[in-house]
Short mmCIF file of C-alpha atoms in Angstrom, two decimals:
data_model
loop_
_atom_site.label_atom_id
_atom_site.label_comp_id
_atom_site.label_asym_id
_atom_site.label_seq_id
_atom_site.Cartn_x
_atom_site.Cartn_y
_atom_site.Cartn_z
CA MET H 1 57.02 -37.59 -29.60
CA SER H 2 53.76 -38.29 -27.76
CA ILE H 3 50.74 -36.01 -28.07
CA ASP H 4 48.60 -34.85 -25.16
CA THR H 5 45.27 -35.17 -26.97
CA ALA H 6 43.24 -33.31 -24.32
CA TYR H 7 45.68 -30.38 -24.39
CA MET H 8 45.69 -30.23 -28.17
CA ARG H 9 41.91 -30.48 -28.38
CA ASP H 10 41.61 -27.51 -26.03
CA ALA H 11 44.06 -25.57 -28.20
CA MET H 12 42.10 -26.42 -31.32
CA THR H 13 38.82 -25.47 -29.58
CA ARG H 14 40.19 -22.01 -28.82
CA ARG H 15 40.92 -21.50 -32.50
CA LEU H 16 37.48 -22.82 -33.41
CA LEU H 17 35.69 -20.39 -31.12
CA ARG H 18 37.73 -17.47 -32.43
CA ARG H 19 36.47 -18.25 -35.93
CA GLY H 20 32.90 -17.86 -34.76
CA ALA H 21 30.80 -14.74 -34.33
CA SER H 22 28.14 -14.37 -31.63
CA THR H 23 25.60 -11.80 -30.56
CA GLY H 24 23.18 -11.99 -27.68
CA GLN H 25 21.12 -10.24 -25.04
CA ILE H 26 20.54 -11.15 -21.40
CA THR H 27 17.61 -9.61 -19.53
CA LEU H 28 17.27 -10.17 -15.79
CA PRO H 29 15.51 -8.43 -12.87
CA ALA H 30 17.76 -5.74 -11.38
CA VAL H 31 18.87 -6.87 -7.89
CA PRO H 32 21.96 -4.93 -6.70
CA GLY H 33 22.57 -7.34 -3.81
CA MET H 34 23.19 -10.17 -6.27
CA LEU H 35 26.01 -8.44 -8.16
CA ASP H 36 28.35 -11.43 -7.80
CA GLN H 37 25.85 -13.67 -9.58
CA TYR H 38 25.59 -11.29 -12.57
CA VAL H 39 29.39 -11.08 -12.89
CA SER H 40 29.77 -14.87 -12.66
CA MET H 41 27.05 -15.41 -15.27
CA CYS H 42 28.64 -12.98 -17.74
CA ASN H 43 32.09 -14.44 -17.13
CA ASN H 44 30.83 -17.96 -17.85
CA ILE H 45 28.94 -16.95 -20.99
CA PHE H 46 31.81 -14.91 -22.40
CA ALA H 47 34.32 -17.67 -21.62
CA ALA H 48 32.09 -20.21 -23.37
CA LEU H 49 32.34 -18.03 -26.49
CA GLY H 50 36.14 -18.10 -26.29
CA ARG H 51 36.44 -14.60 -24.77
CA LYS H 52 37.70 -15.27 -21.27
CA PHE H 53 38.06 -12.01 -19.34
CA SER H 54 41.17 -11.01 -17.41
CA ARG H 55 40.93 -9.91 -13.78
CA ASP H 56 41.05 -6.24 -14.82
CA GLU H 57 38.31 -6.79 -17.39
CA LEU H 58 36.13 -8.54 -14.80
CA ASP H 59 36.68 -5.70 -12.33
CA HIS H 60 35.59 -3.20 -14.98
CA LEU H 61 32.51 -5.30 -15.76
CA ARG H 62 31.70 -5.46 -12.04
CA SER H 63 31.90 -1.69 -11.62
CA LEU H 64 29.63 -1.05 -14.61
CA LEU H 65 27.10 -3.65 -13.47
CA ALA H 66 27.07 -2.26 -9.93
CA LYS H 67 26.30 1.24 -11.20
CA GLU H 68 23.54 0.22 -13.60
CA LEU H 69 21.92 -2.27 -11.20
CA ALA H 70 21.69 0.47 -8.57
CA ASN H 71 20.25 2.95 -11.09
CA ALA H 72 17.68 0.46 -12.34
CA PHE H 73 16.50 -0.66 -8.90
CA ALA H 74 16.29 2.91 -7.61
CA GLY H 75 14.10 3.81 -10.58
CA SER H 76 11.57 1.00 -10.18
CA ASN H 77 11.11 -2.31 -8.39
CA ARG H 78 9.89 -3.58 -11.75
CA SER H 79 13.25 -2.89 -13.41
CA ASN H 80 15.49 -5.10 -15.50
CA ILE H 81 19.14 -4.98 -16.40
CA VAL H 82 19.82 -5.69 -20.09
CA ILE H 83 23.28 -6.90 -21.12
CA SER H 84 23.86 -6.95 -24.88
CA TYR H 85 27.04 -8.43 -26.32
CA ASP H 86 28.69 -8.83 -29.70
CA ALA H 87 31.66 -11.14 -30.31
CA PRO H 88 32.99 -10.83 -33.90
CA ILE H 89 35.56 -13.17 -35.39
CA GLY H 90 38.74 -12.99 -33.31
CA THR H 91 39.18 -12.41 -29.57
CA THR H 92 37.21 -9.17 -29.12
CA LEU H 93 33.92 -9.00 -27.20
CA ASN H 94 31.90 -5.80 -26.95
CA TYR H 95 29.13 -5.46 -24.39
CA PHE H 96 26.61 -2.81 -23.36
CA ILE H 97 24.68 -2.63 -20.08
CA GLN H 98 21.37 -0.75 -19.90
CA PRO H 99 18.68 -0.41 -17.19
CA GLN H 100 15.07 -1.01 -18.22
CA ALA H 101 12.28 0.18 -15.94
CA MET H 102 8.51 -0.35 -15.87
CA SER H 103 6.05 1.17 -13.42
CA LEU H 104 3.82 -0.98 -11.21
CA ALA H 105 0.73 0.19 -13.10
CA ASP H 106 2.35 -0.65 -16.44
CA THR H 107 3.26 -4.10 -15.13
CA TYR H 108 -0.34 -4.89 -14.25
CA ASP H 109 -1.61 -3.36 -17.49
CA ASN H 110 0.62 -5.89 -19.22
CA TRP H 111 -1.01 -8.67 -17.18
CA VAL H 112 -4.37 -7.71 -18.67
CA ALA H 113 -2.91 -7.79 -22.17
CA THR H 114 -0.96 -11.06 -21.87
CA ARG H 115 -2.57 -13.26 -19.21
CA LYS H 116 -5.76 -15.26 -19.32
CA PRO H 117 -8.38 -14.21 -16.72
CA PRO H 118 -9.25 -14.60 -13.95
CA LEU H 119 -5.91 -13.02 -13.04
CA PHE H 120 -6.23 -13.51 -9.28
CA GLY H 121 -8.74 -16.33 -9.07
CA THR H 122 -12.50 -16.12 -8.71
CA ASN H 123 -13.13 -16.57 -4.99
CA PRO H 124 -12.77 -13.83 -2.38
CA ASP H 125 -10.22 -14.28 0.39
CA ALA H 126 -11.49 -16.47 3.23
CA ARG H 127 -9.89 -14.12 5.79
CA VAL H 128 -11.67 -11.09 4.31
CA MET H 129 -15.07 -12.81 4.19
CA ALA H 130 -14.71 -14.06 7.77
CA LEU H 131 -14.32 -10.46 8.95
CA ALA H 132 -17.22 -9.31 6.77
CA ASN H 133 -19.43 -12.03 8.24
CA GLU H 134 -18.88 -10.54 11.70
CA ILE H 135 -20.78 -7.44 10.55
CA ALA H 136 -24.43 -8.20 11.31
CA ASP H 137 -25.90 -5.57 8.97
CA PRO H 138 -23.91 -5.49 5.70
CA ALA H 139 -25.74 -2.38 4.49
CA ALA H 140 -24.28 -0.50 7.47
CA GLY H 141 -20.84 -2.06 7.08
CA ARG H 142 -19.04 0.13 4.58
CA VAL H 143 -15.79 -1.35 3.20
CA LEU H 144 -12.67 0.25 1.73
CA ASP H 145 -10.84 -2.14 -0.60
CA ILE H 146 -7.37 -0.75 -1.39
CA GLY H 147 -5.72 -2.25 -4.43
CA ALA H 148 -8.99 -3.90 -5.37
CA GLY H 149 -7.66 -5.31 -8.66
CA THR H 150 -10.45 -6.65 -10.85
CA GLY H 151 -12.78 -6.95 -7.87
CA ARG H 152 -12.37 -10.45 -6.47
CA ASN H 153 -13.14 -9.22 -2.92
CA ALA H 154 -15.09 -6.05 -3.74
CA LEU H 155 -17.67 -7.86 -5.86
CA ALA H 156 -18.24 -10.58 -3.25
CA LEU H 157 -18.63 -7.99 -0.49
CA ALA H 158 -21.07 -5.93 -2.57
CA ARG H 159 -23.03 -9.09 -3.34
CA ARG H 160 -23.35 -9.62 0.43
CA GLY H 161 -24.81 -6.10 0.68
CA HIS H 162 -21.82 -4.01 1.76
CA PRO H 163 -21.30 -0.56 0.24
CA VAL H 164 -17.75 -0.72 -1.13
CA ASP H 165 -15.24 1.96 -2.05
CA ALA H 166 -12.58 0.33 -4.23
CA VAL H 167 -9.29 2.14 -4.82
CA GLU H 168 -7.27 0.80 -7.76
CA LEU H 169 -4.05 2.20 -9.24
CA THR H 170 -4.12 0.18 -12.47
CA SER H 171 -6.58 1.83 -14.83
CA LYS H 172 -7.38 -1.36 -16.76
CA PHE H 173 -8.19 -3.21 -13.54
CA ALA H 174 -10.40 -0.30 -12.48
CA ASP H 175 -12.24 -0.39 -15.81
CA ILE H 176 -12.91 -4.14 -15.45
CA LEU H 177 -14.20 -3.70 -11.89
CA ARG H 178 -16.35 -0.71 -12.83
CA ALA H 179 -17.94 -2.67 -15.69
CA GLU H 180 -18.70 -5.65 -13.43
CA ALA H 181 -20.20 -3.41 -10.75
CA TYR H 182 -22.41 -1.70 -13.33
CA LYS H 183 -23.52 -5.02 -14.84
CA HIS H 184 -24.70 -6.35 -11.48
CA LEU H 185 -25.92 -2.97 -10.15
CA PHE H 186 -23.60 -3.35 -7.15
CA ASN H 187 -22.98 -0.51 -4.70
CA ILE H 188 -19.30 -0.11 -5.57
CA ARG H 189 -17.59 3.24 -6.01
CA VAL H 190 -14.39 2.76 -8.01
CA ILE H 191 -11.65 5.29 -7.25
CA ASP H 192 -9.04 5.16 -10.00
CA ARG H 193 -5.80 6.45 -8.43
CA ASP H 194 -2.88 5.82 -6.07
CA VAL H 195 -4.27 5.54 -2.55
CA PHE H 196 -1.42 7.70 -1.21
CA GLU H 197 -2.35 10.74 -3.32
CA THR H 198 -5.10 12.04 -1.03
CA MET H 199 -7.72 11.02 1.52
CA ASP H 200 -10.16 13.77 0.53
CA ASP H 201 -12.48 11.36 -1.33
CA LEU H 202 -12.44 8.69 1.39
CA ARG H 203 -14.95 8.36 4.21
CA LYS H 204 -14.31 8.21 7.96
CA ASP H 205 -16.79 5.46 8.84
CA TYR H 206 -15.47 2.28 7.21
CA GLN H 207 -16.07 -0.91 9.16
CA LEU H 208 -13.44 -2.78 7.20
CA VAL H 209 -10.30 -1.68 5.35
CA ILE H 210 -8.69 -4.33 3.11
CA LEU H 211 -5.32 -4.60 1.43
CA SER H 212 -5.13 -8.05 -0.13
CA GLU H 213 -1.96 -8.80 -2.11
CA VAL H 214 -1.00 -5.12 -1.97
CA VAL H 215 1.69 -4.71 0.70
CA SER H 216 3.70 -7.30 -1.23
CA ASP H 217 4.29 -4.50 -3.78
CA PHE H 218 5.48 -1.91 -1.22
CA ARG H 219 9.03 -0.59 -1.40
CA ASN H 220 9.57 0.64 2.15
CA ALA H 221 8.15 0.82 5.66
CA MET H 222 7.03 4.43 5.12
CA GLN H 223 4.29 3.11 2.85
CA LEU H 224 3.28 0.68 5.58
CA ARG H 225 3.13 3.53 8.09
CA ALA H 226 0.96 5.50 5.65
CA ILE H 227 -1.54 2.65 5.49
CA PHE H 228 -1.76 2.43 9.28
CA GLU H 229 -2.33 6.21 9.42
CA LEU H 230 -5.00 5.99 6.72
CA ALA H 231 -6.79 3.19 8.58
CA SER H 232 -6.62 5.15 11.83
CA GLU H 233 -8.20 8.11 10.10
CA CYS H 234 -10.82 6.28 8.04
CA LEU H 235 -11.99 3.38 10.22
CA ALA H 236 -14.97 3.74 12.50
CA PRO H 237 -14.26 2.82 16.15
CA GLY H 238 -14.18 -0.97 16.42
CA GLY H 239 -13.57 -1.37 12.67
CA HIS H 240 -10.92 -3.68 11.27
CA LEU H 241 -7.86 -3.32 9.06
CA VAL H 242 -6.72 -6.52 7.35
CA PHE H 243 -3.71 -6.98 5.08
CA ASN H 244 -1.28 -9.69 4.11
CA THR H 245 2.48 -9.31 3.92
CA PHE H 246 5.61 -11.44 3.72
CA VAL H 247 7.56 -11.79 6.96
CA PRO H 248 10.65 -13.85 7.84
CA ARG H 249 9.99 -17.05 9.72
CA PRO H 250 11.14 -16.77 13.38
CA GLY H 251 14.91 -16.78 13.66
CA LEU H 252 15.55 -16.61 9.91
CA LEU H 253 16.99 -13.68 7.91
CA SER H 254 17.54 -11.75 11.14
CA ASP H 255 20.98 -12.98 12.24
CA ASP H 256 24.01 -10.82 11.41
CA ALA H 257 25.56 -13.86 9.72
CA VAL H 258 22.89 -13.76 7.02
CA ARG H 259 22.51 -9.98 6.78
CA GLU H 260 23.90 -9.87 3.23
CA LEU H 261 21.50 -12.62 2.15
CA ALA H 262 18.59 -10.84 3.83
CA ASP H 263 19.38 -7.56 2.06
CA ALA H 264 19.51 -9.30 -1.33
CA ALA H 265 16.28 -11.15 -0.52
CA ARG H 266 14.53 -7.85 0.21
CA GLU H 267 15.64 -6.42 -3.13
CA PHE H 268 14.79 -9.51 -5.16
CA GLY H 269 11.51 -9.84 -3.23
CA GLN H 270 10.38 -6.47 -4.55
CA GLN H 271 10.94 -7.77 -8.07
CA VAL H 272 8.74 -10.86 -7.57
CA TYR H 273 5.78 -9.37 -5.63
CA THR H 274 7.29 -10.58 -2.34
CA SER H 275 8.25 -7.45 -0.38
CA ILE H 276 9.41 -8.46 3.09
CA PHE H 277 8.78 -6.66 6.39
CA THR H 278 9.98 -7.85 9.78
CA GLY H 279 7.69 -7.98 12.80
CA GLU H 280 9.70 -5.14 14.33
CA GLU H 281 9.19 -2.97 11.26
CA ILE H 282 5.45 -3.64 11.30
CA ASP H 283 5.21 -2.81 15.01
CA THR H 284 7.17 0.41 14.47
CA ALA H 285 4.93 1.39 11.56
CA SER H 286 1.80 1.03 13.71
CA ALA H 287 3.27 2.55 16.90
CA GLY H 288 1.31 5.35 18.55
CA LEU H 289 -1.85 4.75 16.52
CA PRO H 290 -5.23 3.53 17.84
CA LEU H 291 -4.86 0.10 16.27
CA ARG H 292 -4.57 -3.18 18.15
CA LEU H 293 -3.26 -6.37 16.54
CA LEU H 294 -5.86 -9.11 16.90
CA THR H 295 -4.61 -12.03 14.79
CA ASN H 296 -1.53 -13.08 12.84
CA ASP H 297 -2.13 -16.14 10.64
CA SER H 298 -0.30 -17.99 7.89
CA VAL H 299 -2.03 -17.14 4.60
CA PHE H 300 -1.31 -20.61 3.23
CA GLU H 301 -2.78 -22.40 6.24
CA TYR H 302 -5.75 -20.06 6.76
CA GLU H 303 -6.89 -19.98 3.15
CA GLN H 304 -6.36 -23.73 2.65
CA ALA H 305 -8.45 -24.48 5.74
CA ASN H 306 -11.24 -21.95 5.16
CA LEU H 307 -11.85 -21.55 1.43
CA PRO H 308 -14.88 -23.45 0.09
CA ALA H 309 -14.28 -27.06 -0.89
CA GLY H 310 -12.56 -27.35 -4.23
CA CYS H 311 -11.34 -23.74 -4.25
CA TRP H 312 -7.81 -24.33 -2.96
CA PRO H 313 -5.52 -23.09 -4.32
CA PRO H 314 -7.21 -20.01 -5.84
CA THR H 315 -4.75 -19.99 -8.78
CA GLY H 316 -1.99 -22.26 -10.00
CA TRP H 317 0.69 -19.90 -8.65
CA TYR H 318 -0.89 -18.92 -5.33
CA ALA H 319 0.32 -21.67 -2.98
CA ASP H 320 3.96 -21.34 -4.00
CA TRP H 321 3.84 -17.54 -4.00
CA VAL H 322 2.42 -17.13 -0.46
CA SER H 323 5.04 -19.64 0.73
CA GLY H 324 7.90 -17.45 -0.55
CA LEU H 325 8.84 -19.85 -3.34
CA ASP H 326 8.83 -17.15 -6.03
CA LEU H 327 11.86 -15.83 -4.13
CA PHE H 328 13.53 -19.05 -2.93
CA ASP H 329 13.61 -22.21 -5.06
CA VAL H 330 13.33 -24.61 -2.11
CA PRO H 331 10.70 -26.95 -0.64
CA ARG H 332 7.98 -25.00 1.18
CA GLU H 333 9.12 -26.11 4.65
CA GLN H 334 12.58 -24.66 3.98
CA SER H 335 11.45 -21.21 2.84
CA PRO H 336 12.70 -18.49 5.21
CA VAL H 337 9.70 -16.22 4.46
CA GLU H 338 5.94 -16.66 4.26
CA MET H 339 2.89 -14.46 3.77
CA ARG H 340 0.81 -13.70 6.88
CA TRP H 341 -2.68 -12.26 7.42
CA LEU H 342 -2.60 -9.43 10.00
CA VAL H 343 -5.87 -8.13 11.45
CA TYR H 344 -6.02 -4.90 13.50
CA GLN H 345 -8.94 -3.25 15.29
CA LYS H 346 -9.39 0.47 15.82
CA THR H 347 -9.56 1.06 19.55
CA GLY H 348 -10.78 4.60 19.77
#
């Protein structure tokens, strides 16, 4: 009788795998809208270990993953899903799914502990400095820098002569900024808290309110509305609000045919510092307030064109990040989202 060698090798491989024992752990960002990808990944890994799941077993895995992904993402946009598995000798595979959350402040504290400075580059944003340069008397041009980080913009503005109030959620960032301000005797007041807690310690005469690389950490449009309300309350008449945020390129991620993709992109975007807001959401958030949109520029193009010679890109990750490539692994021209600079002026 003839032997089908491929068939027999497969049969022998199954026996081989069942004589092995495996343990492992998979940790991934929690993105509920990408449930199918988690199920497919687990199915492939388990099958490679000789533990191919039945349809009922896959359905059970899917239901558990769906529940824990939702719990993790609801708890924090810096959450992971951890899948631990144990495959002893035989055909059994045991697995355990657990959410793992970290706060935004804890995430950035970890940056300080594990990353080499400067964390955000050394130069201030070209867009921010262009607005500051429109203020003829810096000493009279008080600035509010929200999410000031380690002071990349605040220190440059204070060096120009602006009084600066810097609000920073991450205590280790605030400590670094406070130390730098003290060393140079700069007029910087560091406010170590979440900007949404209160406005009692903020002034009402700022000429410039800045949120650089901050809205990209927002979870919803209510936070965006809160910033517009804060700027309306705290800016002097004629003062400017400037922030950068990721928006879909025209015609992309807005069609009903890609709604499921867009929803998953929003969730994953929150995990990779790329929160997305549509133009309609931004307009709704600012509606009814004394703020007029003046300019809307590509961050990539503006900063590349206006930073001092030799300073582009500010960091090794900046150009890809502002182009949406931390979210989509595609060439820059194919990315459906990009970061934009929005500048508003208080009208009354």
